[in-house]
mmCIF file of C-alpha atoms in Angstrom:
data_model
loop_
_atom_site.group_PDB
_atom_site.id
_atom_site.type_symbol
_atom_site.label_atom_id
_atom_site.label_comp_id
_atom_site.label_asym_id
_atom_site.label_seq_id
_atom_site.Cartn_x
_atom_site.Cartn_y
_atom_site.Cartn_z
ATOM 1 C CA MET V 1111 0.000 0.000 0.000
ATOM 2 C CA ILE V 1112 2.951 2.341 0.588
ATOM 3 C CA LEU V 1113 4.140 1.881 -2.984
ATOM 4 C CA ARG V 1114 0.613 2.297 -4.338
ATOM 5 C CA GLY V 1115 -0.214 5.304 -2.174
ATOM 6 C CA THR V 1116 2.986 7.115 -3.168
ATOM 7 C CA ARG V 1117 2.466 6.026 -6.801
ATOM 8 C CA GLN V 1118 5.866 4.335 -7.040
ATOM 9 C CA LEU V 1119 4.748 2.334 -10.069
ATOM 10 C CA ASN V 1120 8.248 1.388 -11.146
ATOM 11 C CA LEU V 1121 9.027 -0.108 -7.744
ATOM 12 C CA MET V 1122 5.627 -1.819 -7.658
ATOM 13 C CA ALA V 1123 6.302 -3.455 -11.008
ATOM 14 C CA LYS V 1124 9.744 -4.615 -9.866
ATOM 15 C CA ALA V 1125 8.353 -5.994 -6.604
ATOM 16 C CA SER V 1126 5.527 -7.816 -8.359
ATOM 17 C CA ALA V 1127 7.670 -9.260 -11.154
ATOM 18 C CA SER V 1128 10.572 -10.324 -8.936
ATOM 19 C CA GLY V 1129 8.165 -11.776 -6.359
ATOM 20 C CA ALA V 1130 6.399 -13.827 -9.024
ATOM 21 C CA VAL V 1131 9.685 -15.129 -10.456
ATOM 22 C CA LEU V 1132 11.020 -15.958 -7.003
ATOM 23 C CA GLY V 1133 7.759 -17.720 -6.121
ATOM 24 C CA LEU V 1134 7.965 -19.765 -9.329
ATOM 25 C CA ILE V 1135 11.562 -20.774 -8.674
ATOM 26 C CA ILE V 1136 10.646 -21.913 -5.169
ATOM 27 C CA SER V 1137 7.310 -23.569 -6.067
ATOM 28 C CA VAL V 1138 8.447 -25.752 -8.971
ATOM 29 C CA PRO V 1139 10.886 -27.892 -6.906
ATOM 30 C CA ILE V 1140 8.269 -28.245 -4.140
ATOM 31 C CA TYR V 1141 5.662 -29.536 -6.620
ATOM 32 C CA TYR V 1142 8.264 -31.764 -8.272
ATOM 33 C CA PHE V 1143 9.283 -33.540 -5.069
ATOM 34 C CA TRP V 1144 6.012 -33.433 -3.090
ATOM 35 C CA GLY V 1145 3.346 -33.423 -5.805
ATOM 36 C CA ILE V 1146 -0.141 -32.600 -4.548
ATOM 37 C CA ASP V 1147 1.102 -32.517 -0.943
ATOM 38 C CA GLY V 1148 3.249 -29.530 -1.875
ATOM 39 C CA ILE V 1149 0.338 -27.245 -2.741
ATOM 40 C CA VAL V 1150 -0.062 -25.699 0.720
ATOM 41 C CA PRO V 1151 3.700 -25.305 1.389
ATOM 42 C CA ALA V 1152 4.145 -23.777 -2.080
ATOM 43 C CA ILE V 1153 1.383 -21.221 -1.449
ATOM 44 C CA ILE V 1154 2.881 -20.271 1.928
ATOM 45 C CA VAL V 1155 6.444 -19.993 0.639
ATOM 46 C CA SER V 1156 5.370 -18.031 -2.464
ATOM 47 C CA SER V 1157 3.391 -15.609 -0.306
ATOM 48 C CA MET V 1158 6.364 -15.109 1.990
ATOM 49 C CA ALA V 1159 8.641 -14.494 -0.994
ATOM 50 C CA SER V 1160 6.222 -11.898 -2.350
ATOM 51 C CA LEU V 1161 5.998 -10.240 1.085
ATOM 52 C CA LEU V 1162 9.771 -10.024 1.434
ATOM 53 C CA ARG V 1163 10.203 -8.491 -2.019
ATOM 54 C CA THR V 1164 7.466 -5.936 -1.412
ATOM 55 C CA TRP V 1165 8.957 -5.072 1.983
ATOM 56 C CA TYR V 1166 12.386 -4.663 0.394
ATOM 57 C CA PHE V 1167 11.162 -2.218 -2.257
ATOM 58 C CA SER V 1168 8.835 -0.323 0.109
ATOM 59 C CA ARG V 1169 11.861 0.540 2.274
ATOM 60 C CA LYS V 1170 13.240 2.523 -0.644
ATOM 61 C CA VAL V 1171 10.411 5.054 -0.214
ATOM 62 C CA MET V 1172 11.276 7.753 2.289
ATOM 63 C CA ILE V 1173 8.316 8.562 4.527
ATOM 64 C CA LYS V 1174 8.386 11.195 7.218
ATOM 65 C CA LYS V 1175 7.311 10.069 10.642
ATOM 66 C CA VAL V 1176 4.443 12.116 12.014
ATOM 67 C CA GLU V 1177 3.471 12.300 15.660
ATOM 68 C CA ILE V 1178 -0.260 11.708 16.084
ATOM 69 C CA ASN V 1179 -2.157 11.868 19.356
ATOM 70 C CA LYS V 1180 -4.833 9.394 20.406
ATOM 71 C CA GLU V 1181 -7.683 11.824 19.789
ATOM 72 C CA THR V 1182 -6.641 12.346 16.164
ATOM 73 C CA VAL V 1183 -6.271 8.596 15.637
ATOM 74 C CA ILE V 1184 -9.758 7.936 17.000
ATOM 75 C CA ASN V 1185 -11.389 10.708 14.948
ATOM 76 C CA GLU V 1186 -9.601 9.799 11.726
ATOM 77 C CA SER V 1187 -10.082 6.059 12.105
ATOM 78 C CA LYS V 1188 -13.874 6.201 12.457
ATOM 79 C CA GLY V 1189 -14.412 6.822 8.759
ATOM 80 C CA MET V 1190 -11.798 4.251 7.756
ATOM 81 C CA LEU V 1191 -13.265 1.571 10.010
ATOM 82 C CA SER V 1192 -16.776 2.289 8.748
ATOM 83 C CA MET V 1193 -15.680 2.071 5.117
ATOM 84 C CA GLY V 1194 -13.556 -1.007 5.757
ATOM 85 C CA PHE V 1195 -16.429 -2.789 7.468
ATOM 86 C CA LEU V 1196 -18.915 -2.027 4.678
ATOM 87 C CA LEU V 1197 -16.402 -2.962 1.970
ATOM 88 C CA SER V 1198 -15.678 -6.257 3.731
ATOM 89 C CA LEU V 1199 -19.392 -6.910 4.159
ATOM 90 C CA SER V 1200 -19.941 -6.160 0.473
ATOM 91 C CA GLY V 1201 -17.190 -8.636 -0.427
ATOM 92 C CA ILE V 1202 -18.722 -11.300 1.808
ATOM 93 C CA ILE V 1203 -22.132 -10.823 0.177
ATOM 94 C CA ALA V 1204 -20.570 -11.123 -3.296
ATOM 95 C CA MET V 1205 -18.786 -14.332 -2.262
ATOM 96 C CA GLY V 1206 -21.994 -15.642 -0.726
ATOM 97 C CA ALA V 1207 -23.981 -14.976 -3.907
ATOM 98 C CA SER V 1208 -21.257 -16.686 -5.955
ATOM 99 C CA TYR V 1209 -21.323 -19.666 -3.594
ATOM 100 C CA LEU V 1210 -25.123 -19.919 -3.788
ATOM 101 C CA ILE V 1211 -25.131 -19.990 -7.589
ATOM 102 C CA ARG V 1212 -22.547 -22.791 -7.472
ATOM 103 C CA ILE V 1213 -24.804 -24.717 -5.096
ATOM 104 C CA TYR V 1214 -27.747 -24.167 -7.452
ATOM 105 C CA ILE V 1215 -25.749 -25.350 -10.482
ATOM 106 C CA SER V 1216 -24.482 -28.373 -8.559
ATOM 107 C CA ASN V 1217 -27.965 -29.398 -7.462
ATOM 108 C CA THR V 1218 -29.501 -28.728 -10.883
ATOM 109 C CA GLY V 1219 -26.827 -29.845 -13.346
ATOM 110 C CA GLY V 1220 -24.221 -31.664 -11.281
ATOM 111 C CA VAL V 1221 -20.711 -31.065 -9.998
ATOM 112 C CA ASP V 1222 -19.263 -31.269 -13.536
ATOM 113 C CA GLN V 1223 -21.283 -28.214 -14.518
ATOM 114 C CA VAL V 1224 -19.871 -26.286 -11.549
ATOM 115 C CA GLY V 1225 -16.363 -27.124 -12.748
ATOM 116 C CA LEU V 1226 -17.150 -25.909 -16.245
ATOM 117 C CA TYR V 1227 -18.698 -22.721 -14.860
ATOM 118 C CA ASN V 1228 -15.612 -22.027 -12.735
ATOM 119 C CA ALA V 1229 -13.267 -22.770 -15.636
ATOM 120 C CA GLY V 1230 -15.129 -20.475 -18.025
ATOM 121 C CA PHE V 1231 -15.188 -17.456 -15.771
ATOM 122 C CA ALA V 1232 -11.628 -18.121 -14.635
ATOM 123 C CA ILE V 1233 -10.533 -17.400 -18.216
ATOM 124 C CA ILE V 1234 -12.490 -14.136 -18.360
ATOM 125 C CA ASN V 1235 -11.622 -12.938 -14.861
ATOM 126 C CA THR V 1236 -7.957 -13.921 -15.033
ATOM 127 C CA TYR V 1237 -6.857 -12.699 -18.450
ATOM 128 C CA VAL V 1238 -9.155 -9.697 -18.805
ATOM 129 C CA GLY V 1239 -9.046 -8.986 -15.089
ATOM 130 C CA MET V 1240 -5.273 -8.475 -15.273
ATOM 131 C CA VAL V 1241 -5.923 -5.293 -17.259
ATOM 132 C CA PHE V 1242 -8.308 -3.995 -14.587
ATOM 133 C CA ILE V 1243 -5.846 -4.787 -11.788
ATOM 134 C CA ALA V 1244 -2.931 -3.160 -13.585
ATOM 135 C CA MET V 1245 -4.876 -0.003 -14.378
ATOM 136 C CA SER V 1246 -6.474 0.344 -10.933
ATOM 137 C CA THR V 1247 -3.014 0.509 -9.349
ATOM 138 C CA ASP V 1248 -2.520 4.043 -10.622
ATOM 139 C CA TYR V 1249 -6.115 4.989 -11.375
ATOM 140 C CA TYR V 1250 -7.659 4.902 -7.899
ATOM 141 C CA PRO V 1251 -5.002 7.108 -6.210
ATOM 142 C CA ARG V 1252 -5.322 9.647 -9.028
ATOM 143 C CA LEU V 1253 -9.112 9.627 -8.806
ATOM 144 C CA SER V 1254 -8.978 10.047 -5.036
ATOM 145 C CA GLY V 1255 -6.727 13.060 -5.555
ATOM 146 C CA VAL V 1256 -9.342 14.874 -7.670
ATOM 147 C CA SER V 1257 -12.497 13.451 -6.083
ATOM 148 C CA TYR V 1258 -13.295 16.800 -4.461
ATOM 149 C CA ASP V 1259 -13.856 18.295 -7.936
ATOM 150 C CA ASN V 1260 -16.691 16.631 -9.878
ATOM 151 C CA LYS V 1261 -15.527 18.011 -13.243
ATOM 152 C CA LYS V 1262 -11.943 16.809 -12.829
ATOM 153 C CA ALA V 1263 -13.167 13.427 -11.568
ATOM 154 C CA ALA V 1264 -15.506 13.054 -14.563
ATOM 155 C CA GLN V 1265 -12.690 13.937 -16.969
ATOM 156 C CA LEU V 1266 -10.371 11.350 -15.392
ATOM 157 C CA ILE V 1267 -13.070 8.638 -15.417
ATOM 158 C CA ASN V 1268 -13.797 9.248 -19.088
ATOM 159 C CA GLN V 1269 -10.097 9.176 -19.969
ATOM 160 C CA GLN V 1270 -9.539 5.984 -17.998
ATOM 161 C CA SER V 1271 -12.591 4.336 -19.565
ATOM 162 C CA GLU V 1272 -11.365 5.247 -23.053
ATOM 163 C CA ILE V 1273 -7.950 3.683 -22.460
ATOM 164 C CA ALA V 1274 -9.451 0.601 -20.790
ATOM 165 C CA ILE V 1275 -11.847 -0.022 -23.693
ATOM 166 C CA LEU V 1276 -9.079 0.480 -26.254
ATOM 167 C CA ILE V 1277 -6.807 -2.028 -24.495
ATOM 168 C CA ILE V 1278 -9.434 -4.654 -23.664
ATOM 169 C CA ALA V 1279 -11.533 -4.626 -26.869
ATOM 170 C CA PRO V 1280 -8.975 -6.361 -29.159
ATOM 171 C CA VAL V 1281 -8.427 -9.035 -26.485
ATOM 172 C CA LEU V 1282 -12.181 -9.636 -26.293
ATOM 173 C CA ALA V 1283 -12.430 -9.884 -30.085
ATOM 174 C CA ILE V 1284 -9.672 -12.522 -30.064
ATOM 175 C CA PHE V 1285 -11.445 -14.419 -27.299
ATOM 176 C CA ILE V 1286 -14.726 -14.417 -29.211
ATOM 177 C CA VAL V 1287 -13.265 -15.551 -32.543
ATOM 178 C CA PHE V 1288 -10.641 -18.012 -31.309
ATOM 179 C CA ILE V 1289 -12.367 -19.202 -28.145
ATOM 180 C CA GLN V 1290 -12.061 -22.843 -29.228
ATOM 181 C CA TYR V 1291 -8.265 -22.676 -29.379
ATOM 182 C CA VAL V 1292 -8.034 -20.557 -26.228
ATOM 183 C CA VAL V 1293 -10.010 -23.126 -24.222
ATOM 184 C CA ILE V 1294 -8.126 -26.104 -25.665
ATOM 185 C CA LEU V 1295 -4.791 -24.375 -25.027
ATOM 186 C CA LEU V 1296 -5.651 -23.560 -21.413
ATOM 187 C CA TYR V 1297 -7.718 -26.669 -20.616
ATOM 188 C CA SER V 1298 -8.706 -29.449 -23.048
ATOM 189 C CA THR V 1299 -11.412 -30.513 -25.518
ATOM 190 C CA LYS V 1300 -13.523 -31.656 -22.563
ATOM 191 C CA PHE V 1301 -14.358 -27.990 -21.910
ATOM 192 C CA ILE V 1302 -16.177 -27.460 -25.226
ATOM 193 C CA PRO V 1303 -19.496 -26.659 -23.431
ATOM 194 C CA ILE V 1304 -18.103 -23.346 -22.122
ATOM 195 C CA TYR V 1305 -17.489 -21.815 -25.576
ATOM 196 C CA GLY V 1306 -20.860 -20.092 -25.771
ATOM 197 C CA MET V 1307 -20.767 -18.946 -22.148
ATOM 198 C CA ILE V 1308 -17.412 -17.213 -22.579
ATOM 199 C CA GLN V 1309 -18.447 -15.536 -25.837
ATOM 200 C CA TRP V 1310 -21.581 -14.044 -24.268
ATOM 201 C CA ALA V 1311 -19.662 -13.039 -21.154
ATOM 202 C CA ALA V 1312 -17.008 -11.345 -23.319
ATOM 203 C CA LEU V 1313 -19.701 -8.989 -24.638
ATOM 204 C CA GLY V 1314 -20.568 -8.151 -21.040
ATOM 205 C CA ILE V 1315 -16.971 -7.083 -20.359
ATOM 206 C CA TYR V 1316 -17.459 -4.037 -22.610
ATOM 207 C CA PHE V 1317 -20.085 -2.725 -20.178
ATOM 208 C CA LYS V 1318 -18.129 -3.908 -17.150
ATOM 209 C CA THR V 1319 -15.141 -1.824 -18.271
ATOM 210 C CA ILE V 1320 -16.976 1.505 -18.051
ATOM 211 C CA SER V 1321 -18.976 0.600 -14.949
ATOM 212 C CA TRP V 1322 -15.716 -0.534 -13.293
ATOM 213 C CA ALA V 1323 -14.153 2.895 -13.830
ATOM 214 C CA LEU V 1324 -17.338 4.604 -12.650
ATOM 215 C CA ALA V 1325 -17.762 2.549 -9.469
ATOM 216 C CA PHE V 1326 -14.377 3.772 -8.224
ATOM 217 C CA LEU V 1327 -15.843 7.272 -7.967
ATOM 218 C CA ILE V 1328 -18.141 6.182 -5.140
ATOM 219 C CA LEU V 1329 -15.151 4.817 -3.218
ATOM 220 C CA ALA V 1330 -13.025 7.871 -3.963
ATOM 221 C CA LYS V 1331 -15.796 10.068 -2.557
ATOM 222 C CA GLY V 1332 -15.746 8.012 0.639
ATOM 223 C CA ALA V 1333 -19.447 7.156 0.237
ATOM 224 C CA SER V 1334 -19.143 3.698 1.783
ATOM 225 C CA ARG V 1335 -22.866 3.282 2.496
ATOM 226 C CA THR V 1336 -23.780 4.240 -1.050
ATOM 227 C CA PHE V 1337 -21.180 1.802 -2.380
ATOM 228 C CA PHE V 1338 -22.500 -0.973 -0.144
ATOM 229 C CA LEU V 1339 -26.133 -0.463 -1.186
ATOM 230 C CA ASN V 1340 -25.107 -0.226 -4.840
ATOM 231 C CA GLU V 1341 -23.228 -3.537 -4.661
ATOM 232 C CA LEU V 1342 -25.931 -5.215 -2.570
ATOM 233 C CA ILE V 1343 -28.619 -4.417 -5.147
ATOM 234 C CA ALA V 1344 -26.310 -5.567 -7.950
ATOM 235 C CA ASN V 1345 -25.559 -8.902 -6.240
ATOM 236 C CA ILE V 1346 -29.277 -9.568 -5.792
ATOM 237 C CA TYR V 1347 -30.210 -9.207 -9.457
ATOM 238 C CA VAL V 1348 -26.972 -10.866 -10.648
ATOM 239 C CA PHE V 1349 -27.897 -13.941 -8.610
ATOM 240 C CA GLY V 1350 -31.453 -13.855 -9.978
ATOM 241 C CA PHE V 1351 -30.237 -13.531 -13.577
ATOM 242 C CA ASN V 1352 -27.825 -16.433 -13.100
ATOM 243 C CA VAL V 1353 -30.548 -18.708 -11.768
ATOM 244 C CA VAL V 1354 -32.940 -17.831 -14.601
ATOM 245 C CA GLY V 1355 -30.187 -17.958 -17.239
ATOM 246 C CA TYR V 1356 -28.945 -21.382 -16.184
ATOM 247 C CA LYS V 1357 -32.469 -22.752 -15.903
ATOM 248 C CA ILE V 1358 -33.354 -21.637 -19.444
ATOM 249 C CA ALA V 1359 -30.096 -22.110 -21.380
ATOM 250 C CA GLY V 1360 -27.611 -23.922 -19.159
ATOM 251 C CA LEU V 1361 -24.011 -22.705 -19.215
ATOM 252 C CA LYS V 1362 -24.672 -20.432 -22.188
ATOM 253 C CA GLY V 1363 -27.454 -18.855 -20.140
ATOM 254 C CA LEU V 1364 -24.904 -17.898 -17.485
ATOM 255 C CA GLY V 1365 -22.940 -15.990 -20.121
ATOM 256 C CA ILE V 1366 -26.116 -14.253 -21.287
ATOM 257 C CA SER V 1367 -27.016 -13.381 -17.683
ATOM 258 C CA PHE V 1368 -23.516 -11.917 -17.235
ATOM 259 C CA LEU V 1369 -24.090 -9.634 -20.220
ATOM 260 C CA ALA V 1370 -27.584 -8.609 -19.061
ATOM 261 C CA ALA V 1371 -26.406 -7.989 -15.491
ATOM 262 C CA TYR V 1372 -23.567 -5.694 -16.549
ATOM 263 C CA ILE V 1373 -25.765 -3.701 -18.913
ATOM 264 C CA ILE V 1374 -28.082 -3.019 -15.977
ATOM 265 C CA TYR V 1375 -25.164 -2.438 -13.597
ATOM 266 C CA PHE V 1376 -23.654 0.097 -15.986
ATOM 267 C CA LEU V 1377 -26.976 1.963 -16.179
ATOM 268 C CA GLN V 1378 -27.337 1.764 -12.407
ATOM 269 C CA VAL V 1379 -23.868 3.180 -11.673
ATOM 270 C CA TYR V 1380 -24.188 5.817 -14.393
ATOM 271 C CA VAL V 1381 -27.528 7.115 -13.080
ATOM 272 C CA LEU V 1382 -26.153 7.129 -9.524
ATOM 273 C CA ALA V 1383 -22.991 9.012 -10.519
ATOM 274 C CA ARG V 1384 -24.947 11.505 -12.620
ATOM 275 C CA TRP V 1385 -27.466 12.127 -9.839
ATOM 276 C CA LYS V 1386 -25.005 12.438 -6.945
ATOM 277 C CA TYR V 1387 -21.806 13.666 -8.600
ATOM 278 C CA GLU V 1388 -22.934 15.395 -11.839
ATOM 279 C CA PHE V 1389 -21.115 12.845 -13.973
ATOM 280 C CA SER V 1390 -21.557 12.687 -17.742
ATOM 281 C CA LEU V 1391 -20.100 10.539 -20.510
ATOM 282 C CA HIS V 1392 -17.924 12.415 -22.998
ATOM 283 C CA GLY V 1393 -18.680 12.119 -26.704
ATOM 284 C CA GLU V 1394 -15.232 10.636 -27.425
ATOM 285 C CA LEU V 1395 -15.804 7.798 -24.956
ATOM 286 C CA VAL V 1396 -19.228 7.058 -26.404
ATOM 287 C CA LYS V 1397 -17.741 6.946 -29.919
ATOM 288 C CA ILE V 1398 -14.938 4.592 -28.889
ATOM 289 C CA PHE V 1399 -17.315 2.332 -27.003
ATOM 290 C CA LEU V 1400 -19.835 2.103 -29.846
ATOM 291 C CA ILE V 1401 -17.162 1.348 -32.462
ATOM 292 C CA GLN V 1402 -15.420 -1.316 -30.405
ATOM 293 C CA PHE V 1403 -18.675 -2.861 -29.194
ATOM 294 C CA ALA V 1404 -19.932 -2.983 -32.793
ATOM 295 C CA LEU V 1405 -16.734 -4.814 -33.757
ATOM 296 C CA GLY V 1406 -17.270 -7.176 -30.827
ATOM 297 C CA ILE V 1407 -20.852 -7.865 -31.929
ATOM 298 C CA SER V 1408 -19.588 -8.425 -35.484
ATOM 299 C CA SER V 1409 -16.987 -10.975 -34.362
ATOM 300 C CA PHE V 1410 -19.674 -12.700 -32.294
ATOM 301 C CA SER V 1411 -22.071 -12.732 -35.258
ATOM 302 C CA VAL V 1412 -19.666 -14.112 -37.870
ATOM 303 C CA PHE V 1413 -18.742 -16.926 -35.513
ATOM 304 C CA HIS V 1414 -22.400 -17.964 -35.325
ATOM 305 C CA ILE V 1415 -23.386 -17.210 -38.938
ATOM 306 C CA PHE V 1416 -20.492 -18.825 -40.805
ATOM 307 C CA GLN V 1417 -19.247 -22.352 -40.353
ATOM 308 C CA LYS V 1418 -15.658 -22.970 -39.377
ATOM 309 C CA PRO V 1419 -13.099 -22.481 -40.827
ATOM 310 C CA LEU V 1420 -14.842 -19.829 -43.016
ATOM 311 C CA ALA V 1421 -15.725 -17.807 -39.891
ATOM 312 C CA TYR V 1422 -12.057 -17.180 -39.168
ATOM 313 C CA PHE V 1423 -11.487 -15.067 -42.305
ATOM 314 C CA PRO V 1424 -13.947 -12.269 -41.444
ATOM 315 C CA GLY V 1425 -13.109 -12.848 -37.770
ATOM 316 C CA VAL V 1426 -9.425 -12.092 -38.309
ATOM 317 C CA ALA V 1427 -10.359 -8.998 -40.338
ATOM 318 C CA ILE V 1428 -12.521 -7.735 -37.467
ATOM 319 C CA ILE V 1429 -9.743 -8.386 -34.953
ATOM 320 C CA GLY V 1430 -7.355 -6.468 -37.216
ATOM 321 C CA GLY V 1431 -9.819 -3.574 -37.392
ATOM 322 C CA SER V 1432 -10.176 -3.516 -33.617
ATOM 323 C CA CYS V 1433 -6.396 -3.584 -33.120
ATOM 324 C CA PHE V 1434 -5.828 -0.839 -35.706
ATOM 325 C CA PHE V 1435 -8.485 1.424 -34.216
ATOM 326 C CA SER V 1436 -7.158 0.879 -30.677
ATOM 327 C CA PHE V 1437 -3.560 1.557 -31.705
ATOM 328 C CA LYS V 1438 -4.585 4.698 -33.585
ATOM 329 C CA GLU V 1439 -6.572 6.087 -30.641
ATOM 330 C CA LEU V 1440 -4.035 5.049 -28.002
ATOM 331 C CA ASN V 1441 -1.280 6.698 -30.019
ATOM 332 C CA LYS V 1442 -3.205 9.985 -29.826
ATOM 333 C CA ARG V 1443 -3.341 9.748 -26.044
ATOM 334 C CA LEU V 1444 -0.084 8.002 -25.108
ATOM 335 C CA GLU V 1445 2.181 8.695 -28.123
ATOM 336 C CA ILE V 1446 3.011 5.004 -28.534
ATOM 337 C CA LYS V 1447 5.045 5.542 -31.709
ATOM 338 C CA ALA V 1448 7.310 8.033 -29.948
ATOM 339 C CA LEU V 1449 7.690 5.621 -27.026
ATOM 340 C CA ILE V 1450 8.658 2.750 -29.354
ATOM 341 C CA LYS V 1451 11.214 4.968 -31.113
ATOM 342 C CA SER V 1452 12.772 5.993 -27.782
ATOM 343 C CA ILE V 1453 13.017 2.330 -26.734
ATOM 344 C CA LYS V 1454 14.705 1.442 -30.049
ATOM 345 C CA ILE V 1455 17.167 4.292 -29.624
ATOM 346 C CA LYS V 1456 18.032 3.162 -26.094
ATOM 347 C CA ALA V 1457 18.359 -0.436 -27.263
ATOM 348 C CA GLY V 1458 20.668 0.660 -30.080
ATOM 349 C CA LYS V 1459 22.969 2.340 -27.598
#
């Protein structure tokens, strides 16, 4: 948290990367010699390695010691404890809802279906979720810094949403078109039933991307009760959609319910932010979203209209269009070409 709070992104990246490598080096021999019995020791040792690396890099940040009396600690901690409690409670409710849907799937379709459900959303949450995690590292501290000004906060949210959509959209298009090979590469042919679920869920990620950036505003404002109620309502209808979706269309229905839930969640968060914090979507963000979502819908459509391998020809063209558009727009905002040139120059030296 010290590295994140002080926005020492370079040190954070070094700590994360070195911790992961060190954990891998330690874990592989443990699994090799102990097999399944080495799972728990490997997790403990890897966590300790990550802790030590983070501690090492956090010591490089110079922080002034400040004397604080008990009265100040008590007054300042009230808000933090209240927010922490409601955030923890919100997380518990989300885990509970997720657990209940697994129980429902197990009782309705069997344990195998639960495994397929977990495997499908593990792909979405792991590979797309990495983008969210990486971006939130810098995004939330910056948003908290301007949260007092609704106009500045809205500008930052729109900018962050634009970049997030531009980065994630090509990945989603690839997932939709080449989902068969992605699943086989990560799992096996036994996981064929999750193709449709992942494709539908991928469409939901477009809406999740913007609502994700928006939901941070509630936290940055310190409105813990509002955040809790917002997430509580969302968990209720997400659970309901999952039950109905699975009952009607099985695993594919869970993907459809994911899409429906995040469309509603986006509208819910948008209306809340507009009502309480005068938020509005910028025209540039709307344009980027509509173009990339249209490309996502197109890749989804060609996969279901054309038979394989014919579907891959227009699919690849759509992926290329999504990548080109994202690169073009990201270059406007981040000057990627100039960055690549500078890296080449440094490498040449």
